[in-house]
Short mmCIF file of C-alpha atoms and ligand atoms in Angstrom, two decimals:
data_model
loop_
_atom_site.label_atom_id
_atom_site.label_comp_id
_atom_site.label_asym_id
_atom_site.label_seq_id
_atom_site.Cartn_x
_atom_site.Cartn_y
_atom_site.Cartn_z
CA UNK A 846 49.96 290.49 25.34
CA UNK A 847 46.76 292.58 25.36
CA UNK A 848 44.31 289.79 26.13
CA UNK A 849 43.25 289.31 22.54
CA UNK A 850 42.76 293.03 22.01
CA UNK A 851 44.53 294.57 19.05
CA UNK A 852 46.71 297.57 19.90
CA UNK A 853 44.13 299.64 18.05
CA UNK A 854 41.27 298.39 20.25
CA UNK A 855 43.33 298.82 23.41
CA UNK A 856 44.17 302.41 22.55
CA UNK A 857 40.58 303.18 21.70
CA UNK A 858 38.92 301.57 24.70
CA UNK A 859 41.45 301.72 27.53
CA UNK A 860 44.42 304.02 26.94
CA UNK A 861 44.12 307.06 29.17
CA UNK A 862 40.55 305.99 30.01
CA UNK A 863 40.18 302.90 32.20
CA UNK A 864 42.18 300.15 33.87
CA UNK A 865 42.63 296.74 32.32
CA UNK A 866 43.76 293.52 33.97
CA UNK A 867 45.34 291.02 31.64
CA UNK A 868 45.89 287.60 33.15
CA UNK A 869 48.79 285.75 31.56
CA UNK A 870 49.75 288.63 29.30
CA UNK A 871 53.23 287.12 29.07
CA UNK A 872 53.26 283.33 28.88
CA UNK A 873 56.06 281.64 30.85
CA UNK A 874 57.40 285.01 31.87
CA UNK A 875 61.09 284.87 32.79
CA UNK A 876 62.44 287.73 34.90
CA UNK A 877 65.24 289.59 33.10
CA UNK A 878 67.31 289.92 36.28
CA UNK A 879 67.71 287.83 39.39
CA UNK A 880 67.32 289.44 42.81
CA UNK A 881 71.10 289.50 43.22
CA UNK A 882 71.58 291.12 39.80
CA UNK A 883 69.00 293.79 40.60
CA UNK A 884 70.75 294.68 43.85
CA UNK A 885 74.11 294.78 42.07
CA UNK A 886 72.62 297.20 39.57
CA UNK A 887 71.25 299.38 42.36
CA UNK A 888 74.82 299.80 43.66
CA UNK A 889 75.93 301.55 40.48
CA UNK A 890 75.61 305.19 39.47
CA UNK A 891 74.36 304.13 36.04
CA UNK A 892 70.75 303.77 37.18
CA UNK A 893 68.47 305.68 39.51
CA UNK A 894 67.32 303.65 42.46
CA UNK A 895 65.41 304.12 45.72
CA UNK A 896 64.99 302.09 48.84
CA UNK A 897 61.61 302.48 50.53
CA UNK A 898 60.89 301.13 53.99
CA UNK A 899 57.57 301.10 55.71
CA UNK A 900 56.99 301.26 59.45
CA UNK A 901 53.52 300.38 60.68
CA UNK A 902 52.06 301.59 63.94
CA UNK A 903 48.65 299.98 63.96
CA UNK A 904 46.63 301.63 61.18
CA UNK A 905 49.14 304.37 60.65
CA UNK A 906 52.14 303.74 58.41
CA UNK A 907 55.17 305.87 57.86
CA UNK A 908 57.75 305.53 55.13
CA UNK A 909 61.41 306.32 54.79
CA UNK A 910 63.05 306.77 51.40
CA UNK A 911 66.72 306.53 50.60
CA UNK A 912 68.02 307.58 47.20
CA UNK A 913 70.49 305.27 45.43
CA UNK A 914 73.07 304.08 44.78
CA UNK A 915 72.03 301.51 47.40
CA UNK A 916 75.16 299.88 48.81
CA UNK A 917 75.18 296.44 50.41
CA UNK A 918 75.32 297.89 53.91
CA UNK A 919 72.15 299.95 53.28
CA UNK A 920 70.09 296.98 52.23
CA UNK A 921 67.76 295.63 54.94
CA UNK A 922 67.72 291.89 55.56
CA UNK A 923 65.64 289.84 53.09
CA UNK A 924 63.88 288.32 56.11
CA UNK A 925 62.63 291.74 57.16
CA UNK A 926 59.12 292.62 55.94
CA UNK A 927 57.72 295.66 54.19
CA UNK A 928 60.54 297.23 52.27
CA UNK A 929 61.11 297.67 48.58
CA UNK A 930 63.88 298.56 46.17
CA UNK A 931 62.96 300.42 42.97
CA UNK A 932 65.37 300.62 40.05
CA UNK A 933 64.56 302.98 37.20
CA UNK A 934 65.63 302.79 33.54
CA UNK A 935 66.64 299.12 33.51
CA UNK A 936 65.94 299.07 29.75
CA UNK A 937 69.04 301.23 29.24
CA UNK A 938 71.38 298.70 30.77
CA UNK A 939 69.72 295.37 30.07
CA UNK A 940 68.88 294.16 26.61
CA UNK A 941 66.00 291.90 27.65
CA UNK A 942 64.42 294.74 29.62
CA UNK A 943 64.72 296.87 26.48
CA UNK A 944 62.97 294.11 24.55
CA UNK A 945 60.03 294.17 26.97
CA UNK A 946 59.72 297.93 26.60
CA UNK A 947 59.78 297.55 22.82
CA UNK A 948 56.65 295.42 22.93
CA UNK A 949 54.85 298.64 23.84
CA UNK A 950 55.88 300.46 20.70
CA UNK A 951 52.29 300.64 19.51
CA UNK A 952 52.52 303.82 21.58
CA UNK A 953 54.81 306.52 20.13
CA UNK A 954 58.46 306.39 21.27
CA UNK A 955 58.16 310.04 22.26
CA UNK A 956 55.75 308.89 25.02
CA UNK A 957 57.51 305.76 26.15
CA UNK A 958 59.81 306.37 29.10
CA UNK A 959 61.44 303.44 30.85
CA UNK A 960 61.17 300.08 32.50
CA UNK A 961 61.36 300.23 36.28
CA UNK A 962 61.90 297.08 38.33
CA UNK A 963 60.81 296.85 41.93
CA UNK A 964 61.69 294.16 44.40
CA UNK A 965 59.69 293.89 47.63
CA UNK A 966 59.66 291.66 50.67
CA UNK A 967 56.33 290.49 52.08
CA UNK A 968 53.94 293.45 52.62
CA UNK A 969 56.33 295.79 50.84
CA UNK A 970 55.19 298.59 48.54
CA UNK A 971 55.20 302.31 48.08
CA UNK A 972 51.79 302.90 49.66
CA UNK A 973 48.53 304.12 48.14
CA UNK A 974 49.22 306.83 45.55
CA UNK A 975 48.48 307.94 42.02
CA UNK A 976 50.87 308.55 39.16
CA UNK A 977 50.57 311.38 36.68
CA UNK A 978 51.29 309.03 33.79
CA UNK A 979 49.91 305.83 32.36
CA UNK A 980 51.57 302.66 33.59
CA UNK A 981 51.62 298.97 32.73
CA UNK A 982 52.43 296.89 35.82
CA UNK A 983 53.83 293.49 34.93
CA UNK A 984 54.18 290.85 37.63
CA UNK A 985 57.61 289.34 37.09
CA UNK A 986 57.91 286.99 40.05
CA UNK A 987 55.93 286.19 43.19
CA UNK A 988 52.54 287.72 43.86
CA UNK A 989 51.32 291.22 44.46
CA UNK A 990 47.91 292.42 45.56
CA UNK A 991 46.84 295.51 43.67
CA UNK A 992 44.03 297.64 45.03
CA UNK A 993 42.77 300.28 42.67
CA UNK A 994 40.11 302.97 42.68
CA UNK A 995 39.04 306.04 40.84
CA UNK A 996 38.72 308.76 43.41
CA UNK A 997 38.22 312.49 43.12
CA UNK A 998 39.97 313.29 46.38
CA UNK A 999 43.64 313.08 45.50
CA UNK A 1000 44.83 314.92 48.61
CA UNK A 1001 48.22 313.70 49.73
CA UNK A 1002 49.47 313.13 53.24
CA UNK A 1003 51.86 315.86 54.37
CA UNK A 1004 53.78 313.77 56.89
CA UNK A 1005 55.67 311.36 54.59
CA UNK A 1006 58.52 311.71 52.10
CA UNK A 1007 56.50 309.66 49.57
CA UNK A 1008 53.37 310.80 47.81
CA UNK A 1009 50.75 308.91 49.80
CA UNK A 1010 47.02 309.46 49.43
CA UNK A 1011 45.48 310.81 52.62
CA UNK A 1012 42.22 308.92 52.12
CA UNK A 1013 42.58 305.92 49.80
CA UNK A 1014 39.39 304.04 48.95
CA UNK A 1015 39.78 301.13 46.58
CA UNK A 1016 37.03 299.70 44.43
CA UNK A 1017 38.72 296.62 43.05
CA UNK A 1018 41.50 294.31 44.03
CA UNK A 1019 43.50 291.89 41.93
CA UNK A 1020 46.14 289.37 42.91
CA UNK A 1021 48.73 289.41 40.16
CA UNK A 1022 50.83 286.36 39.40
CA UNK A 1023 53.91 286.06 37.20
CA UNK A 1024 53.10 287.08 33.64
CA UNK A 1025 49.94 289.03 34.59
CA UNK A 1026 49.70 292.70 33.71
CA UNK A 1027 47.63 295.60 34.97
CA UNK A 1028 47.20 298.78 32.96
CA UNK A 1029 46.31 301.97 34.84
CA UNK A 1030 45.49 305.34 33.30
CA UNK A 1031 46.97 308.52 34.76
CA UNK A 1032 45.76 309.69 38.18
CA UNK A 1033 44.12 306.37 39.00
CA UNK A 1034 44.62 305.59 42.70
CA UNK A 1035 46.44 302.35 43.43
CA UNK A 1036 48.42 300.42 45.97
CA UNK A 1037 50.45 297.29 45.33
CA UNK A 1038 51.35 295.14 48.31
CA UNK A 1039 53.77 292.23 47.96
CA UNK A 1040 52.35 288.87 49.00
CA UNK A 1041 55.59 287.19 49.91
CA UNK A 1042 58.71 288.22 48.05
CA UNK A 1043 57.93 289.72 44.64
CA UNK A 1044 59.20 291.63 41.64
CA UNK A 1045 57.13 294.02 39.54
CA UNK A 1046 58.08 295.69 36.27
CA UNK A 1047 56.52 299.07 35.46
CA UNK A 1048 56.41 300.25 31.89
CA UNK A 1049 56.37 304.00 32.38
CA UNK A 1050 55.45 306.83 30.08
CA UNK A 1051 56.42 310.41 29.86
CA UNK A 1052 54.14 313.27 29.04
CA UNK A 1053 55.78 316.65 28.74
CA UNK A 1054 54.32 319.44 30.86
CA UNK A 1055 53.42 322.54 28.88
CA UNK A 1056 55.43 324.91 31.10
CA UNK A 1057 58.52 322.70 31.15
CA UNK A 1058 58.34 322.20 27.40
CA UNK A 1059 57.96 325.92 26.80
CA UNK A 1060 60.96 326.62 29.04
CA UNK A 1061 63.10 324.01 27.29
CA UNK A 1062 62.15 325.23 23.81
CA UNK A 1063 62.74 328.85 24.74
CA UNK A 1064 66.18 328.01 26.13
CA UNK A 1065 67.07 326.14 22.94
CA UNK A 1066 65.68 329.00 20.86
CA UNK A 1067 67.72 331.46 22.93
CA UNK A 1068 70.92 329.61 22.04
CA UNK A 1069 70.15 329.93 18.34
CA UNK A 1070 68.44 333.28 18.17
CA UNK A 1071 71.37 335.11 16.62
CA UNK A 1072 71.67 332.60 13.78
CA UNK A 1073 67.93 332.49 13.20
CA UNK A 1074 67.01 336.18 13.30
CA UNK A 1075 67.94 339.35 11.49
CA UNK A 1076 69.12 341.91 13.95
CA UNK A 1077 67.05 345.07 13.62
CA UNK A 1078 67.75 348.25 15.52
CA UNK A 1079 64.78 349.94 17.15
CA UNK A 1080 63.89 353.16 15.39
CA UNK A 1081 61.52 355.87 16.62
CA UNK A 1082 61.26 358.63 14.07
CA UNK A 1083 57.78 359.49 15.42
CA UNK A 1084 58.89 359.79 19.05
CA UNK A 1085 57.64 363.07 20.49
CA UNK A 1086 59.12 365.05 23.37
CA UNK A 1087 58.16 363.53 26.75
CA UNK A 1088 57.30 365.00 30.12
CA UNK A 1089 57.71 361.61 31.89
CA UNK A 1090 61.12 360.36 30.71
CA UNK A 1091 61.06 357.29 32.95
CA UNK A 1092 58.05 355.77 31.19
CA UNK A 1093 58.84 352.98 28.68
CA UNK A 1094 57.43 353.94 25.28
CA UNK A 1095 54.54 351.77 23.98
CA UNK A 1096 56.33 351.50 20.64
CA UNK A 1097 59.34 349.93 22.32
CA UNK A 1098 57.12 347.41 24.10
CA UNK A 1099 55.55 346.58 20.76
CA UNK A 1100 59.00 346.25 19.12
CA UNK A 1101 60.09 343.77 21.82
CA UNK A 1102 56.89 341.76 21.49
CA UNK A 1103 57.31 341.57 17.72
CA UNK A 1104 60.91 340.45 18.10
CA UNK A 1105 59.84 337.56 20.32
CA UNK A 1106 56.84 336.66 18.17
CA UNK A 1107 59.01 336.49 15.03
CA UNK A 1108 61.40 334.12 16.76
CA UNK A 1109 58.57 331.83 17.83
CA UNK A 1110 56.54 331.93 14.62
CA UNK A 1111 58.68 329.40 12.80
CA UNK A 1112 56.98 326.03 12.76
CA UNK A 1113 59.92 324.22 11.20
CA UNK A 1114 62.38 325.60 13.73
CA UNK A 1115 60.02 324.67 16.52
CA UNK A 1116 59.58 321.18 15.12
CA UNK A 1117 63.36 320.77 14.96
CA UNK A 1118 63.92 322.04 18.50
CA UNK A 1119 61.17 319.78 19.80
CA UNK A 1120 62.68 316.74 18.09
CA UNK A 1121 66.12 317.57 19.45
CA UNK A 1122 64.65 317.96 22.91
CA UNK A 1123 62.60 314.74 22.81
CA UNK A 1124 65.49 312.67 21.49
CA UNK A 1125 67.94 313.98 24.09
CA UNK A 1126 69.40 311.06 26.07
CA UNK A 1127 68.78 311.01 29.83
CA UNK A 1128 71.41 312.59 32.09
CA UNK A 1129 73.18 309.43 33.21
CA UNK A 1130 73.34 307.83 29.74
CA UNK A 1131 76.74 307.44 28.16
CA UNK A 1132 77.63 305.53 25.03
CA UNK A 1133 80.49 303.12 24.62
CA UNK A 1134 82.38 303.80 21.44
CA UNK A 1135 82.94 300.77 19.27
CA UNK A 1136 85.19 302.61 16.80
CA UNK A 1137 87.23 299.60 15.86
CA UNK A 1138 84.24 297.55 14.68
CA UNK A 1139 83.34 299.97 11.91
CA UNK A 1140 86.90 300.28 10.63
CA UNK A 1141 87.13 296.51 10.65
CA UNK A 1142 83.99 296.12 8.58
CA UNK A 1143 85.08 298.93 6.29
CA UNK A 1144 88.11 296.91 5.36
CA UNK A 1145 85.86 294.09 4.20
CA UNK A 1146 83.74 296.28 1.97
CA UNK A 1147 85.14 299.75 1.43
CA UNK A 1148 81.86 301.51 0.77
CA UNK A 1149 79.93 299.94 3.59
CA UNK A 1150 80.30 300.68 7.31
CA UNK A 1151 78.45 297.51 8.25
CA UNK A 1152 78.00 294.80 5.65
CA UNK A 1153 75.43 292.78 7.60
CA UNK A 1154 73.24 295.74 8.58
CA UNK A 1155 73.01 298.07 11.52
CA UNK A 1156 71.06 298.27 14.77
CA UNK A 1157 70.54 301.17 17.14
CA UNK A 1158 71.99 300.94 20.62
CA UNK A 1159 69.31 300.32 23.31
CA UNK A 1160 70.12 303.74 24.77
CA UNK A 1161 69.71 305.58 21.47
CA UNK A 1162 66.64 307.69 20.94
CA UNK A 1163 65.81 308.10 17.29
CA UNK A 1164 62.72 310.00 16.16
CA UNK A 1165 61.65 311.86 13.07
CA UNK A 1166 59.11 314.41 11.84
CA UNK A 1167 58.03 315.61 8.41
CA UNK A 1168 61.34 317.35 7.73
CA UNK A 1169 63.94 316.03 10.13
CA UNK A 1170 65.55 312.95 11.54
CA UNK A 1171 66.61 313.15 15.19
CA UNK A 1172 69.08 310.99 17.03
CA UNK A 1173 70.25 311.57 20.60
CA UNK A 1174 69.55 315.31 20.57
CA UNK A 1175 70.93 315.99 17.07
CA UNK A 1176 69.01 316.62 13.87
CA UNK A 1177 69.38 316.28 10.12
CA UNK A 1178 67.22 317.17 7.21
CA UNK A 1179 66.81 314.11 5.05
CA UNK A 1180 65.17 313.80 1.64
CA UNK A 1181 64.33 311.12 -0.91
CA UNK A 1182 65.66 307.58 -0.38
CA UNK A 1183 67.76 308.55 2.62
CA UNK A 1184 64.71 309.92 4.35
CA UNK A 1185 62.78 306.65 3.88
CA UNK A 1186 65.80 304.67 5.09
CA UNK A 1187 66.32 306.81 8.17
CA UNK A 1188 62.62 306.55 8.99
CA UNK A 1189 62.84 302.78 8.58
CA UNK A 1190 65.84 302.66 10.92
CA UNK A 1191 64.02 304.81 13.48
CA UNK A 1192 60.89 302.62 13.38
CA UNK A 1193 62.54 299.20 13.17
CA UNK A 1194 65.70 300.17 15.04
CA UNK A 1195 67.61 298.00 12.57
CA UNK A 1196 68.43 298.18 8.86
CA UNK A 1197 69.38 295.18 6.82
CA UNK A 1198 72.32 295.15 4.44
CA UNK A 1199 69.96 295.23 1.45
CA UNK A 1200 68.46 298.47 2.75
CA UNK A 1201 71.86 300.00 3.40
CA UNK A 1202 72.84 299.32 -0.21
CA UNK A 1203 70.32 302.01 -1.18
CA UNK A 1204 71.79 304.64 1.14
CA UNK A 1205 73.76 307.61 -0.20
CA UNK A 1206 77.42 308.10 0.69
CA UNK A 1207 76.38 310.89 3.07
CA UNK A 1208 73.91 308.65 4.87
CA UNK A 1209 76.47 305.85 5.17
CA UNK A 1210 78.98 308.36 6.52
CA UNK A 1211 76.46 309.41 9.16
CA UNK A 1212 75.72 305.83 10.15
CA UNK A 1213 79.43 305.20 10.40
CA UNK A 1214 79.78 308.16 12.77
CA UNK A 1215 76.91 306.79 14.86
CA UNK A 1216 78.66 303.43 15.07
CA UNK A 1217 81.89 305.15 16.11
CA UNK A 1218 80.00 307.04 18.82
CA UNK A 1219 78.35 303.86 20.10
CA UNK A 1220 74.88 305.09 19.08
CA UNK A 1221 74.53 302.21 16.66
CA UNK A 1222 76.26 298.88 16.10
CA UNK A 1223 76.98 296.87 12.99
CA UNK A 1224 75.18 293.55 12.90
C1 SIN B 2409 56.03 299.30 42.59
O1 SIN B 2409 56.44 298.56 41.67
O2 SIN B 2409 56.11 298.99 43.76
C2 SIN B 2409 55.40 300.62 42.30
C3 SIN B 2409 54.79 300.73 40.99
C4 SIN B 2409 53.67 301.75 40.98
O3 SIN B 2409 52.87 301.76 41.87
O4 SIN B 2409 53.54 302.54 40.05
CO1 CO B 2410 52.16 303.82 40.92
#
């Protein structure tokens, strides 16, 4: 898939650094959804979708954006030019889309975001722009002309609802055909224009922003602070008499700062909160419980929730760190054999029956709960 490059070489030479065009990255690429299926998906609340239409007046284009769900009556005619439908998170609802995303697991799961599918009629696209994250653009059907350039001036136009570069200057252009793939590092200017009807898949990444991460971790810490901290009462035996009673004492400021610092200075708590945050499912994700399947398999082999093995649901996020295992926003401390098994499950997203035989009763109980919740399925 990486034009003969090993994942190691790709990461070293290109990732976050420079674009790479890979002709025929996917041989005999078969789209995972037909046009009709994509539009059906865009009608549902399960996925995020957008309809983008471009109006050209000579050199000057304007865009209109409509947020999904996109109902049949909102959809422009397929014979009309220059519009596009974008559907986010298709990997969460389509197993083959999830399989495509999984081919990019040489990059940590904590960075991998989703598979977006766009459909465009001739000349359709979202205009010249840059993304804050890395992206792999896979041509799924039809052709698309990509123009790309590394420019310092990333000023955006202020007259459109889309982020459009005010002054886009491209340096290279590539016509992508089905199975071709273009990698772009963050903040690399690009514009993809459909040549005839086309579908493009974007493998997107997420990179947490320091301020958002800090806010999220502080909120999580706030919820737990009473459990985590001893409650000390401020004491001021050295307080002298004051002439300015409204002034906050320095010692009280210091006391408050220490209280906060003590809460934050706990690497293992921070690691746990981070893992819980990163493994949190997206807002619109819900799991379908398959409770009966585990009880059925339990009858076959009393000790075992799933005699043939177990696989994680496509929507499940499972991560781990040195001390914890995280699944869909929850955490456990695992040790010994169970820890190795849970790590194996997180990395492979499946465990074979032979591996499960080594699991403790506690670990099997957990896996059974996950199956009941629809987070995992027996094979
Ligand atoms: C698209 O598929 O039209 C947009 C993808 C992108 O430019 O990032
Ligand atoms: Co883009």
